[in-house]
Amino acid sequence: MWIALATLTMVFRLVQCAQDHWRALNGSSLLTDVIGGIQFVNGLRMDAA
């Protein structure tokens, strides 16, 4: 029980430290396209032919 609690606490602290260095995504408006299955090659959208 104590080992699990210590591990959870350690992971929580690591995520808190990492959160300070996160940044916003470039092109976050394209995220819905990626989730929808549209493919991109070298940053260019590949339309179905």
mmCIF file of C-alpha atoms in Angstrom:
data_model
loop_
_atom_site.group_PDB
_atom_site.id
_atom_site.type_symbol
_atom_site.label_atom_id
_atom_site.label_comp_id
_atom_site.label_asym_id
_atom_site.label_seq_id
_atom_site.Cartn_x
_atom_site.Cartn_y
_atom_site.Cartn_z
ATOM 1 C CA MET A 1 0.000 0.000 0.000
ATOM 2 C CA TRP A 2 2.723 2.466 0.961
ATOM 3 C CA ILE A 3 4.788 1.657 -2.117
ATOM 4 C CA ALA A 4 1.831 2.399 -4.395
ATOM 5 C CA LEU A 5 1.177 5.686 -2.613
ATOM 6 C CA ALA A 6 4.838 6.688 -2.841
ATOM 7 C CA THR A 7 4.908 5.821 -6.549
ATOM 8 C CA LEU A 8 1.750 7.805 -7.235
ATOM 9 C CA THR A 9 3.158 10.789 -5.347
ATOM 10 C CA MET A 10 6.411 10.613 -7.298
ATOM 11 C CA VAL A 11 4.604 10.454 -10.648
ATOM 12 C CA PHE A 12 2.396 13.382 -9.666
ATOM 13 C CA ARG A 13 5.437 15.510 -8.798
ATOM 14 C CA LEU A 14 7.174 14.565 -12.069
ATOM 15 C CA VAL A 15 4.125 15.596 -14.088
ATOM 16 C CA GLN A 16 3.907 18.872 -12.185
ATOM 17 C CA CYS A 17 7.544 19.652 -13.020
ATOM 18 C CA ALA A 18 7.092 18.696 -16.679
ATOM 19 C CA GLN A 19 3.991 20.866 -16.944
ATOM 20 C CA ASP A 20 6.117 23.987 -16.476
ATOM 21 C CA HIS A 21 7.898 23.255 -19.769
ATOM 22 C CA TRP A 22 4.925 22.328 -21.956
ATOM 23 C CA ARG A 23 4.020 24.605 -24.838
ATOM 24 C CA ALA A 24 1.056 24.972 -27.158
ATOM 25 C CA LEU A 25 0.915 22.885 -30.300
ATOM 26 C CA ASN A 26 1.732 24.508 -33.614
ATOM 27 C CA GLY A 27 -1.186 23.909 -35.973
ATOM 28 C CA SER A 28 -3.547 22.782 -33.244
ATOM 29 C CA SER A 29 -6.430 23.683 -35.568
ATOM 30 C CA LEU A 30 -5.385 20.693 -37.728
ATOM 31 C CA LEU A 31 -5.765 18.254 -34.844
ATOM 32 C CA THR A 32 -9.366 17.441 -35.774
ATOM 33 C CA ASP A 33 -8.184 16.519 -39.299
ATOM 34 C CA VAL A 34 -5.555 14.162 -37.899
ATOM 35 C CA ILE A 35 -8.079 12.518 -35.575
ATOM 36 C CA GLY A 36 -10.462 12.234 -38.529
ATOM 37 C CA GLY A 37 -7.898 10.171 -40.441
ATOM 38 C CA ILE A 38 -6.629 12.746 -42.939
ATOM 39 C CA GLN A 39 -2.996 12.081 -43.761
ATOM 40 C CA PHE A 40 -0.228 14.667 -43.936
ATOM 41 C CA VAL A 41 3.111 14.175 -45.699
ATOM 42 C CA ASN A 42 5.926 16.617 -44.888
ATOM 43 C CA GLY A 43 3.366 18.949 -43.341
ATOM 44 C CA LEU A 44 1.131 19.007 -46.425
ATOM 45 C CA ARG A 45 -2.390 17.619 -46.441
ATOM 46 C CA MET A 46 -2.798 14.651 -48.772
ATOM 47 C CA ASP A 47 -6.229 14.761 -50.429
ATOM 48 C CA ALA A 48 -7.819 11.527 -51.599
ATOM 49 C CA ALA A 49 -7.381 11.139 -55.345
#
